[in-house]
Amino acid sequence: MRFCTWLGTAALAVCIAASAGAQQASPAPQADPGPARIAFVNVKAALLLTDEGKARIKELQDWIKPRQDELERLGREISDLRNEAASRRGVASEEALAELNKRLVAKQREAEDKQRSAQRDIDERQTRVLGEMGKHLQEVVTSYADQNRFTAVFVIDPETTTIAYLANSADITAAVVKLYNQRFPWPRPAAPAAK
């Protein structure tokens, strides 16, 4: 069962890059800005390490659990039906075996339908959460980069990005996580009650 490869880094990186491009205005001509400063942020780690990311992952896992349990139950029923069919071959009548096979096929279809439905629901929830958090992360990265005068911030993923050398000072992931938690505390503070 493929349930949940949380945080599709490539999709999120594209969202962040598109958002960053949309936010850029035509820069006013400036005096020599000095040497270019670049930084790198591990988006997947940043989102997973924020307080909100940790809480949202737990919420998603709690939501997935009953669906996984249901699919595991169906898997056991399918296995039991297969074992029963195997043990009754040569002993039961053709009609009894045909009925058993019919029940097995129906149970397999039910499991496949529930698997597809659950995966679709999980993907939708994951996409919604990533969209919300991605906007917040973009805001935090942009703010941090502006305050610290970075020329560019690149998204890295240690599993797919090849970098020959990266100075610790160029990896701003920890700073971004800290700033994200300050700017977007989780759980969100309750709104004041209307009087």
PDB file of C-alpha atoms in Angstrom:
ATOM      1  CA  MET A   1       0.000   0.000   0.000  1.00  0.00           C
ATOM      2  CA  ARG A   2       1.493   3.325  -1.115  1.00  0.00           C
ATOM      3  CA  PHE A   3      -0.105   5.504   1.523  1.00  0.00           C
ATOM      4  CA  CYS A   4       1.441   8.872   1.746  1.00  0.00           C
ATOM      5  CA  THR A   5       4.842   9.955   0.583  1.00  0.00           C
ATOM      6  CA  TRP A   6       4.309  13.159   2.499  1.00  0.00           C
ATOM      7  CA  LEU A   7       5.686  16.255   0.919  1.00  0.00           C
ATOM      8  CA  GLY A   8       6.260  15.903  -2.782  1.00  0.00           C
ATOM      9  CA  THR A   9       9.402  18.004  -2.861  1.00  0.00           C
ATOM     10  CA  ALA A  10       9.440  18.530  -6.604  1.00  0.00           C
ATOM     11  CA  ALA A  11       5.854  19.804  -6.686  1.00  0.00           C
ATOM     12  CA  LEU A  12       6.426  22.018  -3.689  1.00  0.00           C
ATOM     13  CA  ALA A  13       9.647  23.418  -5.122  1.00  0.00           C
ATOM     14  CA  VAL A  14       7.791  24.314  -8.307  1.00  0.00           C
ATOM     15  CA  CYS A  15       5.058  26.049  -6.263  1.00  0.00           C
ATOM     16  CA  ILE A  16       7.623  28.009  -4.301  1.00  0.00           C
ATOM     17  CA  ALA A  17       9.589  28.932  -7.411  1.00  0.00           C
ATOM     18  CA  ALA A  18       6.410  30.042  -9.205  1.00  0.00           C
ATOM     19  CA  SER A  19       5.315  32.021  -6.158  1.00  0.00           C
ATOM     20  CA  ALA A  20       8.729  33.664  -5.905  1.00  0.00           C
ATOM     21  CA  GLY A  21       8.635  34.589  -9.577  1.00  0.00           C
ATOM     22  CA  ALA A  22       5.178  36.080  -9.182  1.00  0.00           C
ATOM     23  CA  GLN A  23       6.299  38.171  -6.211  1.00  0.00           C
ATOM     24  CA  GLN A  24       9.284  39.726  -7.978  1.00  0.00           C
ATOM     25  CA  ALA A  25       8.720  43.214  -9.274  1.00  0.00           C
ATOM     26  CA  SER A  26      10.999  45.053 -11.633  1.00  0.00           C
ATOM     27  CA  PRO A  27      13.895  45.998  -9.395  1.00  0.00           C
ATOM     28  CA  ALA A  28      14.942  49.616  -9.292  1.00  0.00           C
ATOM     29  CA  PRO A  29      18.485  50.217 -10.470  1.00  0.00           C
ATOM     30  CA  GLN A  30      20.829  50.116  -7.513  1.00  0.00           C
ATOM     31  CA  ALA A  31      24.393  50.910  -6.810  1.00  0.00           C
ATOM     32  CA  ASP A  32      26.802  48.002  -6.866  1.00  0.00           C
ATOM     33  CA  PRO A  33      25.155  45.498  -4.477  1.00  0.00           C
ATOM     34  CA  GLY A  34      28.461  43.810  -3.761  1.00  0.00           C
ATOM     35  CA  PRO A  35      29.123  40.130  -4.098  1.00  0.00           C
ATOM     36  CA  ALA A  36      26.175  37.860  -4.692  1.00  0.00           C
ATOM     37  CA  ARG A  37      25.028  35.949  -1.620  1.00  0.00           C
ATOM     38  CA  ILE A  38      23.240  32.692  -2.118  1.00  0.00           C
ATOM     39  CA  ALA A  39      21.611  30.312   0.311  1.00  0.00           C
ATOM     40  CA  PHE A  40      19.940  26.944   0.219  1.00  0.00           C
ATOM     41  CA  VAL A  41      16.864  25.632   1.994  1.00  0.00           C
ATOM     42  CA  ASN A  42      15.771  22.022   2.314  1.00  0.00           C
ATOM     43  CA  VAL A  43      12.035  22.528   1.825  1.00  0.00           C
ATOM     44  CA  LYS A  44      11.063  18.997   2.842  1.00  0.00           C
ATOM     45  CA  ALA A  45      13.036  19.211   6.095  1.00  0.00           C
ATOM     46  CA  ALA A  46      11.808  22.732   6.781  1.00  0.00           C
ATOM     47  CA  LEU A  47       8.162  21.723   6.482  1.00  0.00           C
ATOM     48  CA  LEU A  48       8.631  18.520   8.463  1.00  0.00           C
ATOM     49  CA  LEU A  49      10.479  20.295  11.278  1.00  0.00           C
ATOM     50  CA  THR A  50       8.048  23.154  11.830  1.00  0.00           C
ATOM     51  CA  ASP A  51       5.595  22.791  14.694  1.00  0.00           C
ATOM     52  CA  GLU A  52       2.757  23.028  12.188  1.00  0.00           C
ATOM     53  CA  GLY A  53       4.319  20.387   9.934  1.00  0.00           C
ATOM     54  CA  LYS A  54       4.734  17.948  12.815  1.00  0.00           C
ATOM     55  CA  ALA A  55       1.135  18.477  13.926  1.00  0.00           C
ATOM     56  CA  ARG A  56      -0.274  18.226  10.401  1.00  0.00           C
ATOM     57  CA  ILE A  57       1.629  14.981   9.741  1.00  0.00           C
ATOM     58  CA  LYS A  58       0.195  13.498  12.926  1.00  0.00           C
ATOM     59  CA  GLU A  59      -3.311  14.635  11.959  1.00  0.00           C
ATOM     60  CA  LEU A  60      -2.897  13.043   8.534  1.00  0.00           C
ATOM     61  CA  GLN A  61      -1.555   9.802  10.019  1.00  0.00           C
ATOM     62  CA  ASP A  62      -4.460   9.666  12.492  1.00  0.00           C
ATOM     63  CA  TRP A  63      -6.902  10.258   9.637  1.00  0.00           C
ATOM     64  CA  ILE A  64      -5.240   7.538   7.504  1.00  0.00           C
ATOM     65  CA  LYS A  65      -5.135   4.882  10.262  1.00  0.00           C
ATOM     66  CA  PRO A  66      -8.782   3.705  10.074  1.00  0.00           C
ATOM     67  CA  ARG A  67      -8.530   3.497   6.286  1.00  0.00           C
ATOM     68  CA  GLN A  68      -5.363   1.421   6.549  1.00  0.00           C
ATOM     69  CA  ASP A  69      -7.017  -0.806   9.117  1.00  0.00           C
ATOM     70  CA  GLU A  70      -9.997  -1.339   6.806  1.00  0.00           C
ATOM     71  CA  LEU A  71      -7.740  -2.241   3.886  1.00  0.00           C
ATOM     72  CA  GLU A  72      -5.731  -4.624   6.052  1.00  0.00           C
ATOM     73  CA  ARG A  73      -8.984  -6.276   7.187  1.00  0.00           C
ATOM     74  CA  LEU A  74     -10.056  -6.687   3.558  1.00  0.00           C
ATOM     75  CA  GLY A  75      -6.617  -8.131   2.748  1.00  0.00           C
ATOM     76  CA  ARG A  76      -7.041 -10.743   5.478  1.00  0.00           C
ATOM     77  CA  GLU A  77     -10.521 -11.625   4.187  1.00  0.00           C
ATOM     78  CA  ILE A  78      -9.124 -12.048   0.669  1.00  0.00           C
ATOM     79  CA  SER A  79      -6.332 -14.242   1.993  1.00  0.00           C
ATOM     80  CA  ASP A  80      -8.846 -16.360   3.943  1.00  0.00           C
ATOM     81  CA  LEU A  81     -11.020 -16.788   0.851  1.00  0.00           C
ATOM     82  CA  ARG A  82      -7.995 -17.819  -1.229  1.00  0.00           C
ATOM     83  CA  ASN A  83      -6.958 -20.359   1.409  1.00  0.00           C
ATOM     84  CA  GLU A  84     -10.503 -21.708   1.612  1.00  0.00           C
ATOM     85  CA  ALA A  85     -10.689 -22.035  -2.177  1.00  0.00           C
ATOM     86  CA  ALA A  86      -7.348 -23.857  -2.263  1.00  0.00           C
ATOM     87  CA  SER A  87      -8.344 -26.262   0.502  1.00  0.00           C
ATOM     88  CA  ARG A  88     -11.728 -27.039  -1.083  1.00  0.00           C
ATOM     89  CA  ARG A  89     -10.431 -27.788  -4.586  1.00  0.00           C
ATOM     90  CA  GLY A  90     -11.091 -31.395  -5.421  1.00  0.00           C
ATOM     91  CA  VAL A  91     -13.459 -31.738  -2.449  1.00  0.00           C
ATOM     92  CA  ALA A  92     -16.261 -29.221  -3.064  1.00  0.00           C
ATOM     93  CA  SER A  93     -18.688 -29.176  -5.958  1.00  0.00           C
ATOM     94  CA  GLU A  94     -18.138 -26.958  -9.000  1.00  0.00           C
ATOM     95  CA  GLU A  95     -21.040 -24.751  -7.874  1.00  0.00           C
ATOM     96  CA  ALA A  96     -19.551 -24.287  -4.392  1.00  0.00           C
ATOM     97  CA  LEU A  97     -16.149 -23.416  -5.864  1.00  0.00           C
ATOM     98  CA  ALA A  98     -17.758 -21.007  -8.343  1.00  0.00           C
ATOM     99  CA  GLU A  99     -19.610 -19.264  -5.493  1.00  0.00           C
ATOM    100  CA  LEU A 100     -16.401 -19.043  -3.442  1.00  0.00           C
ATOM    101  CA  ASN A 101     -14.534 -17.605  -6.442  1.00  0.00           C
ATOM    102  CA  LYS A 102     -17.336 -15.071  -6.986  1.00  0.00           C
ATOM    103  CA  ARG A 103     -17.020 -13.905  -3.336  1.00  0.00           C
ATOM    104  CA  LEU A 104     -13.231 -13.670  -3.730  1.00  0.00           C
ATOM    105  CA  VAL A 105     -13.463 -11.520  -6.878  1.00  0.00           C
ATOM    106  CA  ALA A 106     -16.063  -9.239  -5.231  1.00  0.00           C
ATOM    107  CA  LYS A 107     -13.841  -8.795  -2.151  1.00  0.00           C
ATOM    108  CA  GLN A 108     -10.802  -8.019  -4.345  1.00  0.00           C
ATOM    109  CA  ARG A 109     -12.782  -5.371  -6.246  1.00  0.00           C
ATOM    110  CA  GLU A 110     -13.996  -3.856  -2.983  1.00  0.00           C
ATOM    111  CA  ALA A 111     -10.411  -3.645  -1.709  1.00  0.00           C
ATOM    112  CA  GLU A 112      -9.160  -2.076  -4.951  1.00  0.00           C
ATOM    113  CA  ASP A 113     -11.989   0.490  -4.935  1.00  0.00           C
ATOM    114  CA  LYS A 114     -11.329   1.418  -1.305  1.00  0.00           C
ATOM    115  CA  GLN A 115      -7.578   1.665  -1.994  1.00  0.00           C
ATOM    116  CA  ARG A 116      -8.126   4.056  -4.915  1.00  0.00           C
ATOM    117  CA  SER A 117     -10.651   6.131  -2.978  1.00  0.00           C
ATOM    118  CA  ALA A 118      -8.416   6.361   0.085  1.00  0.00           C
ATOM    119  CA  GLN A 119      -5.379   7.319  -1.996  1.00  0.00           C
ATOM    120  CA  ARG A 120      -7.368  10.013  -3.804  1.00  0.00           C
ATOM    121  CA  ASP A 121      -8.576  11.434  -0.459  1.00  0.00           C
ATOM    122  CA  ILE A 122      -5.061  11.349   0.973  1.00  0.00           C
ATOM    123  CA  ASP A 123      -3.619  13.085  -2.090  1.00  0.00           C
ATOM    124  CA  GLU A 124      -6.279  15.816  -1.861  1.00  0.00           C
ATOM    125  CA  ARG A 125      -5.617  16.438   1.838  1.00  0.00           C
ATOM    126  CA  GLN A 126      -1.867  16.394   1.300  1.00  0.00           C
ATOM    127  CA  THR A 127      -2.115  18.853  -1.590  1.00  0.00           C
ATOM    128  CA  ARG A 128      -4.267  21.218   0.485  1.00  0.00           C
ATOM    129  CA  VAL A 129      -1.866  21.128   3.459  1.00  0.00           C
ATOM    130  CA  LEU A 130       1.190  21.573   1.231  1.00  0.00           C
ATOM    131  CA  GLY A 131      -0.446  24.508  -0.519  1.00  0.00           C
ATOM    132  CA  GLU A 132      -1.183  26.275   2.772  1.00  0.00           C
ATOM    133  CA  MET A 133       2.217  25.573   4.274  1.00  0.00           C
ATOM    134  CA  GLY A 134       4.023  26.302   1.002  1.00  0.00           C
ATOM    135  CA  LYS A 135       2.606  29.839   0.950  1.00  0.00           C
ATOM    136  CA  HIS A 136       3.729  30.402   4.512  1.00  0.00           C
ATOM    137  CA  LEU A 137       7.166  28.954   3.817  1.00  0.00           C
ATOM    138  CA  GLN A 138       7.593  31.164   0.754  1.00  0.00           C
ATOM    139  CA  GLU A 139       6.725  34.200   2.853  1.00  0.00           C
ATOM    140  CA  VAL A 140       9.259  33.199   5.515  1.00  0.00           C
ATOM    141  CA  VAL A 141      12.044  32.433   3.012  1.00  0.00           C
ATOM    142  CA  THR A 142      11.445  35.705   1.172  1.00  0.00           C
ATOM    143  CA  SER A 143      11.466  37.703   4.395  1.00  0.00           C
ATOM    144  CA  TYR A 144      14.599  35.976   5.673  1.00  0.00           C
ATOM    145  CA  ALA A 145      16.395  36.416   2.345  1.00  0.00           C
ATOM    146  CA  ASP A 146      15.485  40.118   2.193  1.00  0.00           C
ATOM    147  CA  GLN A 147      16.554  40.781   5.790  1.00  0.00           C
ATOM    148  CA  ASN A 148      19.851  38.955   5.299  1.00  0.00           C
ATOM    149  CA  ARG A 149      20.502  40.363   1.814  1.00  0.00           C
ATOM    150  CA  PHE A 150      20.633  37.114  -0.076  1.00  0.00           C
ATOM    151  CA  THR A 151      20.683  37.413  -3.842  1.00  0.00           C
ATOM    152  CA  ALA A 152      19.119  33.981  -4.360  1.00  0.00           C
ATOM    153  CA  VAL A 153      17.805  31.089  -2.293  1.00  0.00           C
ATOM    154  CA  PHE A 154      17.800  27.649  -3.894  1.00  0.00           C
ATOM    155  CA  VAL A 155      15.700  24.657  -2.923  1.00  0.00           C
ATOM    156  CA  ILE A 156      17.722  21.543  -2.155  1.00  0.00           C
ATOM    157  CA  ASP A 157      16.749  17.951  -1.517  1.00  0.00           C
ATOM    158  CA  PRO A 158      19.614  15.814  -0.178  1.00  0.00           C
ATOM    159  CA  GLU A 159      18.141  12.758  -1.921  1.00  0.00           C
ATOM    160  CA  THR A 160      18.211  14.262  -5.416  1.00  0.00           C
ATOM    161  CA  THR A 161      20.425  17.368  -5.382  1.00  0.00           C
ATOM    162  CA  THR A 162      24.117  17.010  -6.084  1.00  0.00           C
ATOM    163  CA  ILE A 163      26.255  19.755  -4.601  1.00  0.00           C
ATOM    164  CA  ALA A 164      30.019  19.431  -4.448  1.00  0.00           C
ATOM    165  CA  TYR A 165      30.293  21.750  -1.462  1.00  0.00           C
ATOM    166  CA  LEU A 166      27.819  23.609   0.714  1.00  0.00           C
ATOM    167  CA  ALA A 167      29.008  25.764   3.597  1.00  0.00           C
ATOM    168  CA  ASN A 168      26.986  25.381   6.773  1.00  0.00           C
ATOM    169  CA  SER A 169      26.324  29.116   6.705  1.00  0.00           C
ATOM    170  CA  ALA A 170      24.650  28.782   3.280  1.00  0.00           C
ATOM    171  CA  ASP A 171      22.065  26.256   4.530  1.00  0.00           C
ATOM    172  CA  ILE A 172      19.341  28.427   6.037  1.00  0.00           C
ATOM    173  CA  THR A 173      16.885  25.599   6.749  1.00  0.00           C
ATOM    174  CA  ALA A 174      17.171  25.816  10.562  1.00  0.00           C
ATOM    175  CA  ALA A 175      16.741  29.590  10.521  1.00  0.00           C
ATOM    176  CA  VAL A 176      13.715  29.267   8.241  1.00  0.00           C
ATOM    177  CA  VAL A 177      12.121  26.672  10.559  1.00  0.00           C
ATOM    178  CA  LYS A 178      12.664  28.949  13.581  1.00  0.00           C
ATOM    179  CA  LEU A 179      11.209  31.960  11.781  1.00  0.00           C
ATOM    180  CA  TYR A 180       8.262  29.897  10.461  1.00  0.00           C
ATOM    181  CA  ASN A 181       7.400  28.738  14.001  1.00  0.00           C
ATOM    182  CA  GLN A 182       7.541  32.340  15.228  1.00  0.00           C
ATOM    183  CA  ARG A 183       5.465  33.762  12.396  1.00  0.00           C
ATOM    184  CA  PHE A 184       2.951  30.889  12.152  1.00  0.00           C
ATOM    185  CA  PRO A 185       2.671  29.347  15.635  1.00  0.00           C
ATOM    186  CA  TRP A 186       0.907  26.015  15.957  1.00  0.00           C
ATOM    187  CA  PRO A 187      -1.637  25.378  17.214  1.00  0.00           C
ATOM    188  CA  ARG A 188      -2.953  28.670  15.957  1.00  0.00           C
ATOM    189  CA  PRO A 189      -3.894  31.095  18.727  1.00  0.00           C
ATOM    190  CA  ALA A 190      -7.652  31.211  19.290  1.00  0.00           C
ATOM    191  CA  ALA A 191      -9.449  34.194  17.848  1.00  0.00           C
ATOM    192  CA  PRO A 192     -10.840  36.567  20.472  1.00  0.00           C
ATOM    193  CA  ALA A 193     -14.489  35.908  21.261  1.00  0.00           C
ATOM    194  CA  ALA A 194     -16.937  38.400  19.777  1.00  0.00           C
ATOM    195  CA  LYS A 195     -18.705  40.543  22.371  1.00  0.00           C
TER     196      LYS A 195
END
